[in-house]
């Protein structure tokens, strides 16, 4: 049996950056507060810390998400309101903040989102990145009834969606921070 595009590792690896007129620490204080993610995320509407010390390695955040019908409209995606849990895997104030998406059973997945801050003239460069090594349980569920051509189309369109999400998130964060 031939290998599917879904077996590619990494399946997704994306990054984008923007200059923010604030110190790396000021930026970190905003982006590590996942409860505020509704201010900048295209899908996450906020949520709550459900275990551990908020914003520290090992803490778990339960996010409330909202996805519209028009996002990769042909694919069998979760629509409307849905929930995720993520565990903080890196929390270095002023440098990096990263979280790993968990399965519904609370198991680690190779799906890591994060922000890095680098000092720059007049503020800092904020980098937003996402890496999915092996496909998550959710991706497997989405593609389980798709043929290989549809799987390739899904990965391509989902990559385009993620690229837009990273750029939009950075622009919104910049706006939030620079208005403070």
Coordinates of N, CA, C and O in Angstrom, one line a residue:
X1 N 0.8 -1.2 0.0 CA 0.0 0.0 0.0 C 0.9 1.2 0.0 O 1.9 1.3 0.7
X2 N 0.5 2.2 -0.8 CA 1.4 3.4 -0.9 C 1.1 4.3 0.3 O 0.0 4.3 0.9
X3 N 2.1 5.1 0.6 CA 2.0 6.0 1.7 C 1.1 7.2 1.3 O 1.1 7.7 0.2
X4 N 0.3 7.7 2.3 CA -0.6 8.8 2.1 C 0.2 10.1 2.4 O 1.1 10.1 3.2
X5 N -0.3 11.2 1.9 CA 0.3 12.5 2.2 C 0.1 12.8 3.7 O 0.9 13.4 4.3
X6 N -0.9 12.2 4.3 CA -1.1 12.3 5.8 C 0.0 11.7 6.6 O 0.2 12.0 7.7
X7 N 0.8 10.8 6.0 CA 1.9 10.2 6.7 C 3.2 11.0 6.6 O 4.2 10.6 7.2
X8 N 3.1 12.1 5.9 CA 4.3 13.0 5.8 C 4.6 13.6 7.1 O 3.7 14.0 7.9
X9 N 5.9 13.7 7.5 CA 6.3 14.4 8.7 C 7.4 15.3 8.4 O 8.4 14.9 7.9
X10 N 7.3 16.6 8.8 CA 6.2 17.2 9.3 C 5.1 17.4 8.3 O 5.3 17.6 7.1
X11 N 3.8 17.3 8.8 CA 2.7 17.5 7.9 C 2.5 19.0 7.6 O 2.2 19.4 6.5
X12 N 2.7 19.8 8.7 CA 2.6 21.2 8.5 C 3.8 21.8 9.3 O 4.1 21.4 10.4
X13 N 4.4 22.8 8.7 CA 5.5 23.6 9.4 C 5.5 25.0 8.8 O 5.9 25.2 7.7
X14 N 4.9 25.9 9.6 CA 4.7 27.3 9.1 C 5.2 28.3 10.1 O 5.1 28.0 11.4
X15 N 5.5 29.5 9.7 CA 5.9 30.6 10.6 C 5.7 31.9 9.8 O 5.8 32.0 8.6
X16 N 5.5 32.9 10.6 CA 5.3 34.3 10.1 C 5.8 35.2 11.2 O 5.8 34.9 12.4
X17 N 6.3 36.4 10.8 CA 6.7 37.4 11.8 C 6.3 38.8 11.5 O 5.9 39.1 10.4
X18 N 6.3 39.6 12.6 CA 5.9 41.0 12.4 C 6.7 41.8 13.5 O 7.1 41.3 14.5
X19 N 7.0 43.1 13.2 CA 7.6 44.0 14.1 C 6.5 44.6 15.0 O 5.5 45.0 14.5
X20 N 6.8 44.6 16.3 CA 5.9 45.1 17.3 C 6.6 46.2 18.1 O 7.7 46.0 18.5
X21 N 6.0 47.4 18.2 CA 6.6 48.5 19.0 C 6.4 48.3 20.5 O 5.6 49.0 21.1
X22 N 7.0 47.3 21.0 CA 7.0 47.0 22.5 C 8.1 46.0 22.8 O 8.7 45.4 21.9
X23 N 8.5 46.0 24.1 CA 9.6 45.1 24.5 C 9.2 43.7 24.3 O 8.0 43.3 24.4
X24 N 10.2 42.8 24.2 CA 9.9 41.3 24.2 C 9.1 40.9 25.4 O 8.1 40.1 25.3
X25 N 9.3 41.5 26.6 CA 8.6 41.1 27.8 C 7.2 41.5 27.7 O 6.3 40.8 28.1
X26 N 6.9 42.8 27.2 CA 5.5 43.2 27.1 C 4.8 42.3 26.1 O 3.6 42.0 26.4
X27 N 5.4 42.0 25.0 CA 4.7 41.1 24.1 C 4.5 39.7 24.7 O 3.4 39.2 24.6
X28 N 5.5 39.2 25.4 CA 5.3 37.9 26.0 C 4.1 37.9 27.0 O 3.3 37.0 27.1
X29 N 4.0 39.0 27.8 CA 2.9 39.0 28.8 C 1.6 39.0 28.1 O 0.6 38.5 28.7
X30 N 1.4 39.4 26.9 CA 0.2 39.4 26.2 C 0.0 38.0 25.6 O -1.1 37.3 25.8
X31 N 0.9 37.5 24.8 CA 0.7 36.3 24.1 C 0.7 35.0 24.9 O 0.1 34.0 24.6
X32 N 1.3 35.1 26.1 CA 1.2 33.9 27.0 C -0.1 33.9 27.8 O -0.3 32.9 28.5
X33 N -0.9 34.9 27.7 CA -2.2 34.9 28.4 C -3.2 34.4 27.4 O -4.0 35.1 26.8
X34 N -3.3 33.0 27.3 CA -4.2 32.4 26.4 C -5.6 32.7 26.6 O -6.4 32.7 25.6
X35 N -6.0 33.1 27.8 CA -7.4 33.6 28.0 C -7.8 34.8 27.2 O -8.9 35.0 26.9
X36 N -6.8 35.5 26.8 CA -7.0 36.7 25.9 C -7.0 36.4 24.4 O -7.2 37.3 23.6
X37 N -6.8 35.1 24.1 CA -6.6 34.8 22.7 C -7.8 35.1 21.8 O -7.7 35.3 20.6
X38 N -9.0 35.3 22.4 CA -10.1 35.8 21.6 C -9.9 37.2 21.0 O -10.6 37.6 20.1
X39 N -9.0 37.9 21.6 CA -8.6 39.3 21.0 C -7.9 39.2 19.7 O -7.8 40.2 19.0
X40 N -7.2 38.1 19.4 CA -6.4 38.0 18.2 C -6.5 36.7 17.4 O -6.2 36.8 16.2
X41 N -7.0 35.7 17.9 CA -7.1 34.4 17.2 C -8.3 34.4 16.2 O -9.4 34.8 16.6
X42 N -8.1 33.9 15.0 CA -9.2 33.8 14.1 C -10.2 32.7 14.5 O -11.4 32.9 14.1
X43 N -9.8 31.7 15.3 CA -10.8 30.7 15.8 C -11.0 30.6 17.3 O -12.1 30.3 17.8
X44 N -9.9 30.8 18.1 CA -10.0 30.7 19.5 C -10.7 31.9 20.1 O -10.3 33.0 19.8
X45 N -11.7 31.7 20.9 CA -12.5 32.7 21.5 C -12.1 33.0 23.0 O -12.7 33.7 23.7
X46 N -11.0 32.3 23.4 CA -10.6 32.4 24.8 C -10.8 31.0 25.5 O -10.8 30.0 24.8
X47 N -10.9 31.0 26.8 CA -11.0 29.8 27.5 C -10.5 30.0 28.9 O -10.5 31.1 29.4
X48 N -10.1 28.8 29.5 CA -9.6 28.9 30.9 C -8.5 27.9 31.1 O -8.4 26.8 30.5
X49 N -7.7 28.2 32.1 CA -6.7 27.3 32.6 C -7.4 26.2 33.4 O -8.1 26.6 34.4
X50 N -7.1 24.9 33.1 CA -7.8 23.9 33.8 C -6.9 23.1 34.8 O -7.4 22.3 35.6
X51 N -5.6 23.2 34.6 CA -4.7 22.6 35.6 C -3.3 23.3 35.5 O -3.0 23.8 34.5
X52 N -2.6 23.2 36.6 CA -1.3 23.7 36.7 C -1.3 25.2 36.9 O -2.4 25.9 36.9
X53 N -0.2 25.8 37.1 CA 0.0 27.3 37.2 C -0.1 27.9 35.8 O 0.7 27.6 35.0
X54 N -1.1 28.8 35.6 CA -1.3 29.4 34.3 C 0.0 30.0 33.7 O 0.9 30.5 34.5
X55 N 0.2 29.7 32.4 CA 1.4 30.3 31.7 C 2.7 29.7 32.1 O 3.7 30.2 31.8
X56 N 2.7 28.5 32.7 CA 3.9 27.8 33.0 C 3.9 26.4 32.4 O 2.9 25.9 32.0
X57 N 5.1 25.9 32.2 CA 5.3 24.6 31.5 C 4.5 23.5 32.3 O 4.5 23.5 33.5
X58 N 3.7 22.8 31.6 CA 2.8 21.7 32.2 C 1.4 22.2 32.4 O 0.5 21.3 32.6
X59 N 1.1 23.5 32.5 CA -0.2 24.0 32.7 C -1.1 23.6 31.4 O -0.6 23.6 30.3
X60 N -2.4 23.3 31.7 CA -3.3 23.0 30.6 C -4.4 24.0 30.4 O -5.0 24.5 31.4
X61 N -4.6 24.4 29.2 CA -5.6 25.5 28.8 C -6.7 24.8 28.0 O -6.4 24.1 27.0
X62 N -7.9 25.1 28.4 CA -9.0 24.6 27.6 C -9.6 25.8 26.8 O -10.1 26.7 27.4
X63 N -9.4 25.7 25.5 CA -9.9 26.7 24.6 C -11.2 26.5 24.0 O -11.6 25.4 23.7
X64 N -12.0 27.6 23.9 CA -13.3 27.6 23.2 C -13.0 28.1 21.8 O -12.4 29.2 21.7
X65 N -13.4 27.4 20.8 CA -13.2 27.8 19.4 C -14.4 27.9 18.6 O -15.4 27.3 19.0
X66 N -14.4 28.7 17.6 CA -15.5 28.9 16.7 C -15.0 28.9 15.2 O -14.2 29.7 14.9
X67 N -15.6 27.9 14.5 CA -15.2 27.8 13.1 C -16.4 28.0 12.2 O -17.4 27.4 12.4
X68 N -16.2 28.9 11.2 CA -17.4 29.1 10.3 C -17.5 28.1 9.2 O -16.6 27.2 9.0
X69 N -18.6 28.1 8.6 CA -18.9 27.1 7.5 C -18.1 27.2 6.3 O -17.9 26.2 5.6
X70 N -17.5 28.4 6.1 CA -16.8 28.6 4.8 C -15.3 28.2 4.9 O -14.6 28.3 3.9
X71 N -14.8 27.8 6.0 CA -13.4 27.4 6.1 C -13.2 26.0 5.5 O -13.8 25.0 6.0
X72 N -12.5 25.9 4.4 CA -12.3 24.7 3.6 C -13.7 24.0 3.6 O -13.9 22.9 4.1
X73 N -14.7 24.7 3.0 CA -16.1 24.4 3.1 C -16.4 22.9 2.7 O -17.4 22.3 3.3
X74 N -15.7 22.4 1.8 CA -16.0 21.0 1.3 C -15.6 19.9 2.2 O -16.0 18.8 2.1
X75 N -14.6 20.2 3.1 CA -14.0 19.2 4.0 C -14.9 18.9 5.2 O -15.6 19.8 5.7
X76 N -14.9 17.7 5.7 CA -15.7 17.3 6.9 C -15.0 17.8 8.2 O -14.6 17.0 9.0
X77 N -15.0 19.1 8.4 CA -14.4 19.7 9.6 C -15.4 20.0 10.7 O -16.6 20.1 10.4
X78 N -15.0 20.1 11.9 CA -15.8 20.5 13.0 C -16.2 21.9 12.7 O -15.4 22.8 12.4
X79 N -17.5 22.2 12.8 CA -18.0 23.6 12.6 C -18.7 24.1 13.8 O -19.1 23.3 14.7
X80 N -18.8 25.4 13.9 CA -19.5 26.0 15.1 C -18.5 26.0 16.3 O -17.3 26.1 16.1
X81 N -19.1 25.9 17.5 CA -18.3 25.9 18.7 C -17.7 24.5 19.0 O -18.4 23.5 18.9
X82 N -16.4 24.5 19.3 CA -15.8 23.3 19.7 C -14.6 23.6 20.7 O -14.2 24.8 20.8
X83 N -14.2 22.6 21.4 CA -13.2 22.8 22.5 C -11.9 22.0 22.3 O -12.0 20.9 21.7
X84 N -10.8 22.6 22.7 CA -9.5 21.9 22.6 C -8.8 22.1 24.0 O -9.2 23.0 24.8
X85 N -7.9 21.2 24.2 CA -7.0 21.3 25.4 C -5.6 21.3 24.9 O -5.2 20.6 24.0
X86 N -4.8 22.2 25.5 CA -3.4 22.3 25.1 C -2.5 22.5 26.4 O -2.9 23.1 27.4
X87 N -1.3 21.9 26.3 CA -0.4 21.9 27.4 C 0.8 22.8 27.1 O 1.4 22.7 26.0
X88 N 1.1 23.7 28.0 CA 2.3 24.6 27.8 C 3.6 23.7 27.8 O 3.8 23.0 28.7
X89 N 4.4 23.9 26.8 CA 5.6 23.1 26.7 C 6.9 23.9 26.7 O 8.0 23.4 26.9
X90 N 6.7 25.3 26.6 CA 7.9 26.2 26.8 C 7.3 27.5 27.2 O 6.3 28.0 26.7
X91 N 7.9 28.1 28.3 CA 7.5 29.4 28.8 C 8.7 30.1 29.3 O 9.1 30.0 30.5
X92 N 9.4 30.8 28.4 CA 10.6 31.6 28.8 C 10.3 33.1 28.6 O 10.3 33.6 27.5
X93 N 9.9 33.8 29.7 CA 9.5 35.2 29.6 C 10.4 36.0 28.7 O 11.6 36.0 28.8
X94 N 9.8 36.7 27.8 CA 10.5 37.6 26.9 C 11.2 36.9 25.7 O 11.7 37.5 24.8
X95 N 11.1 35.5 25.6 CA 11.7 34.8 24.6 C 10.8 33.9 23.8 O 10.7 34.0 22.6
X96 N 10.1 33.0 24.5 CA 9.2 32.0 23.8 C 8.1 31.5 24.7 O 8.2 31.4 25.9
X97 N 7.0 31.2 24.0 CA 5.8 30.6 24.7 C 5.2 29.6 23.6 O 4.9 30.0 22.5
X98 N 5.1 28.3 24.1 CA 4.6 27.3 23.1 C 3.7 26.4 23.9 O 3.8 26.1 25.0
X99 N 2.7 25.9 23.1 CA 1.8 24.9 23.7 C 1.5 23.8 22.7 O 1.5 24.0 21.5
X100 N 1.3 22.6 23.2 CA 1.0 21.4 22.5 C -0.4 21.0 22.6 O -1.0 20.9 23.7
X101 N -1.0 20.7 21.4 CA -2.4 20.3 21.4 C -2.5 18.8 22.0 O -1.7 18.0 21.6
X102 N -3.5 18.6 22.8 CA -3.7 17.3 23.4 C -4.9 16.6 22.7 O -5.8 17.2 22.2
X103 N -4.9 15.2 22.8 CA -6.1 14.5 22.3 C -7.2 14.7 23.3 O -7.0 15.2 24.4
X104 N -8.4 14.3 22.9 CA -9.6 14.3 23.8 C -9.3 13.5 25.1 O -9.9 13.8 26.1
X105 N -8.4 12.5 25.0 CA -8.1 11.7 26.1 C -6.9 12.4 27.0 O -6.5 11.8 27.9
X106 N -6.5 13.5 26.5 CA -5.4 14.2 27.3 C -4.0 13.8 26.9 O -3.1 14.1 27.6
X107 N -3.8 13.1 25.8 CA -2.5 12.6 25.4 C -1.8 13.7 24.5 O -2.5 14.4 23.7
X108 N -0.5 13.7 24.6 CA 0.3 14.6 23.8 C 0.1 14.3 22.3 O 0.0 13.1 21.9
X109 N 0.2 15.3 21.4 CA 0.2 15.2 20.0 C 1.4 16.0 19.4 O 1.8 17.0 20.1
X110 N 1.8 15.7 18.3 CA 2.9 16.4 17.6 C 2.3 17.7 16.9 O 2.5 17.8 15.7
X111 N 1.6 18.5 17.7 CA 1.0 19.7 17.1 C 1.3 20.8 18.1 O 0.7 20.9 19.2
X112 N 2.2 21.6 17.7 CA 2.7 22.7 18.6 C 2.7 24.1 18.0 O 3.2 24.3 16.9
X113 N 2.0 24.9 18.7 CA 1.9 26.3 18.4 C 2.8 27.1 19.3 O 3.1 26.7 20.4
X114 N 3.3 28.3 18.8 CA 4.1 29.1 19.7 C 4.4 30.5 19.1 O 4.1 30.8 18.0
X115 N 4.9 31.3 20.0 CA 5.4 32.6 19.7 C 6.8 32.8 20.2 O 7.2 32.3 21.3
X116 N 7.7 33.4 19.4 CA 9.0 33.8 19.8 C 9.2 35.3 19.7 O 8.6 35.9 18.8
X117 N 9.9 35.9 20.6 CA 10.1 37.3 20.6 C 11.7 37.5 20.5 O 12.4 36.9 21.2
X118 N 12.0 38.4 19.6 CA 13.4 38.8 19.5 C 13.6 40.3 19.5 O 12.9 41.0 18.8
X119 N 14.5 40.8 20.4 CA 14.6 42.3 20.4 C 15.0 42.8 19.1 O 15.7 42.2 18.3
X120 N 14.5 44.0 18.7 CA 14.8 44.7 17.5 C 14.6 46.2 17.7 O 14.0 46.6 18.7
X121 N 15.2 46.9 16.8 CA 15.1 48.4 17.0 C 13.7 48.8 17.1 O 12.8 48.4 16.3
X122 N 13.4 49.6 18.1 CA 12.1 50.1 18.3 C 11.1 49.1 18.8 O 9.9 49.4 18.8
X123 N 11.5 48.0 19.3 CA 10.6 47.0 19.9 C 11.1 45.6 19.8 O 12.2 45.3 20.2
X124 N 10.4 44.7 19.1 CA 10.8 43.4 18.9 C 10.1 42.8 17.7 O 9.2 43.3 17.1
X125 N 10.7 41.7 17.2 CA 10.1 40.9 16.1 C 9.4 39.7 16.8 O 10.0 39.0 17.6
X126 N 8.1 39.6 16.5 CA 7.3 38.5 17.1 C 7.1 37.5 16.0 O 6.6 37.8 14.9
X127 N 7.5 36.3 16.3 CA 7.3 35.2 15.3 C 6.2 34.2 15.8 O 6.2 33.9 17.0
X128 N 5.3 33.9 15.0 CA 4.2 32.9 15.3 C 4.5 31.7 14.5 O 4.7 31.8 13.3
X129 N 4.5 30.5 15.1 CA 4.8 29.3 14.3 C 3.9 28.2 14.8 O 3.3 28.2 15.8
X130 N 3.8 27.2 13.8 CA 3.0 26.0 14.0 C 3.7 24.9 13.4 O 4.2 25.0 12.2
X131 N 3.8 23.8 14.1 CA 4.4 22.5 13.5 C 3.6 21.3 13.9 O 3.3 21.2 15.1
X132 N 3.2 20.6 12.9 CA 2.5 19.3 13.2 C 3.4 18.3 12.6 O 3.6 18.2 11.4
X133 N 4.1 17.5 13.4 CA 4.9 16.4 12.9 C 4.0 15.3 12.3 O 3.6 15.4 11.2
X134 N 3.6 14.3 13.1 CA 2.7 13.3 12.7 C 1.3 13.9 12.8 O 1.0 14.7 13.7
X135 N 0.4 13.5 11.9 CA -1.0 14.0 11.8 C -1.6 13.7 13.2 O -1.5 12.6 13.7
X136 N -2.4 14.6 13.6 CA -3.2 14.5 14.9 C -4.4 13.5 14.7 O -4.8 13.2 13.6
X137 N -5.0 13.1 15.8 CA -6.2 12.3 15.8 C -7.3 13.1 15.0 O -8.0 12.5 14.2
X138 N -7.3 14.4 15.2 CA -8.3 15.2 14.5 C -8.1 15.2 13.0 O -9.1 15.0 12.2
X139 N -6.9 15.3 12.5 CA -6.6 15.2 11.1 C -7.0 13.9 10.5 O -7.6 13.7 9.5
X140 N -6.6 12.8 11.2 CA -7.0 11.4 10.8 C -8.5 11.3 10.6 O -9.0 10.7 9.7
X141 N -9.2 11.9 11.6 CA -10.7 11.8 11.5 C -11.2 12.5 10.3 O -12.1 12.1 9.6
X142 N -10.7 13.7 10.0 CA -11.1 14.5 8.9 C -10.9 13.8 7.6 O -11.8 13.8 6.7
X143 N -9.8 13.1 7.4 CA -9.4 12.5 6.1 C -9.8 11.1 6.0 O -9.6 10.5 4.9
X144 N -10.4 10.5 7.0 CA -10.6 9.0 7.0 C -11.4 8.5 5.8 O -11.2 7.4 5.3
X145 N -12.3 9.3 5.3 CA -13.2 8.9 4.2 C -12.9 9.7 2.9 O -13.6 9.6 2.0
X146 N -11.7 10.3 2.9 CA -11.3 11.0 1.7 C -10.3 10.2 0.9 O -9.5 9.4 1.5
X147 N -10.4 10.2 -0.4 CA -9.4 9.5 -1.2 C -8.1 10.4 -1.2 O -8.1 11.5 -0.7
X148 N -7.0 9.8 -1.8 CA -5.7 10.5 -1.8 C -5.7 11.9 -2.4 O -5.1 12.8 -2.0
X149 N -6.5 12.0 -3.5 CA -6.5 13.3 -4.2 C -7.2 14.3 -3.3 O -6.7 15.5 -3.2
X150 N -8.3 13.9 -2.6 CA -8.9 14.8 -1.7 C -8.0 15.1 -0.5 O -8.0 16.3 0.0
X151 N -7.3 14.1 0.0 CA -6.4 14.4 1.1 C -5.3 15.4 0.7 O -5.0 16.3 1.5
X152 N -4.8 15.3 -0.5 CA -3.8 16.3 -0.9 C -4.4 17.7 -1.0 O -3.8 18.7 -0.6
X153 N -5.6 17.7 -1.6 CA -6.3 19.0 -1.7 C -6.6 19.6 -0.3 O -6.4 20.8 0.0
X154 N -6.9 18.7 0.7 CA -7.2 19.2 2.0 C -5.9 19.8 2.6 O -5.9 20.9 3.2
X155 N -4.8 19.0 2.5 CA -3.5 19.5 3.1 C -3.1 20.8 2.5 O -2.7 21.8 3.2
X156 N -3.3 21.0 1.2 CA -2.9 22.2 0.5 C -3.8 23.4 1.0 O -3.3 24.4 1.4
X157 N -5.1 23.2 1.0 CA -6.0 24.2 1.4 C -5.9 24.5 2.9 O -6.1 25.7 3.4
X158 N -5.6 23.5 3.7 CA -5.4 23.7 5.2 C -4.2 24.5 5.4 O -4.1 25.4 6.3
X159 N -3.1 24.2 4.6 CA -1.9 25.0 4.7 C -2.1 26.5 4.4 O -1.7 27.4 5.1
X160 N -2.9 26.7 3.4 CA -3.2 28.1 3.0 C -4.0 28.8 4.1 O -3.8 29.9 4.4
X161 N -5.0 28.1 4.7 CA -5.7 28.6 5.8 C -4.8 28.9 7.0 O -4.9 30.0 7.6
X162 N -3.9 28.0 7.3 CA -3.0 28.2 8.5 C -2.1 29.5 8.2 O -1.8 30.2 9.1
X163 N -1.6 29.6 7.0 CA -0.8 30.8 6.6 C -1.5 32.1 6.9 O -1.0 33.0 7.5
X164 N -2.8 32.1 6.4 CA -3.6 33.3 6.7 C -3.8 33.5 8.2 O -3.8 34.6 8.6
X165 N -4.1 32.4 8.9 CA -4.3 32.5 10.3 C -3.1 33.1 11.1 O -3.2 34.0 11.9
X166 N -1.9 32.6 10.7 CA -0.7 33.1 11.3 C -0.5 34.6 11.1 O -0.3 35.4 12.0
X167 N -0.7 35.0 9.8 CA -0.6 36.5 9.5 C -1.6 37.3 10.2 O -1.3 38.4 10.8
X168 N -2.9 36.8 10.2 CA -4.0 37.6 10.8 C -3.8 37.7 12.3 O -4.0 38.8 12.9
X169 N -3.3 36.6 12.9 CA -3.1 36.6 14.4 C -2.0 37.7 14.7 O -2.2 38.4 15.7
X170 N -0.9 37.7 14.0 CA 0.2 38.6 14.2 C -0.3 40.1 14.1 O 0.0 40.9 14.9
X171 N -1.1 40.4 13.1 CA -1.6 41.7 12.9 C -2.5 42.1 14.0 O -2.4 43.3 14.5
X172 N -3.3 41.2 14.5 CA -4.2 41.5 15.6 C -3.5 41.7 16.9 O -3.8 42.6 17.7
X173 N -2.5 40.9 17.1 CA -1.6 41.0 18.4 C -0.9 42.4 18.3 O -0.9 43.1 19.3
X174 N -0.3 42.7 17.2 CA 0.3 44.0 17.1 C -0.6 45.1 17.4 O -0.3 46.0 18.2
X175 N -1.8 45.1 16.9 CA -2.8 46.1 17.2 C -3.2 46.2 18.7 O -3.3 47.2 19.3
X176 N -3.4 45.0 19.3 CA -3.7 45.0 20.7 C -2.6 45.6 21.6 O -2.8 46.4 22.4
X177 N -1.4 45.2 21.3 CA -0.2 45.6 22.1 C 0.1 47.1 21.9 O 0.3 47.8 22.8
X178 N 0.0 47.5 20.6 CA 0.4 48.9 20.4 C -0.7 49.9 20.8 O -0.4 51.1 21.0
X179 N -1.9 49.4 21.1 CA -2.9 50.3 21.6 C -2.9 50.4 23.1 O -3.5 51.3 23.7
X180 N -2.2 49.5 23.8 CA -2.1 49.5 25.2 C -1.5 50.8 25.8 O -0.6 51.3 25.3

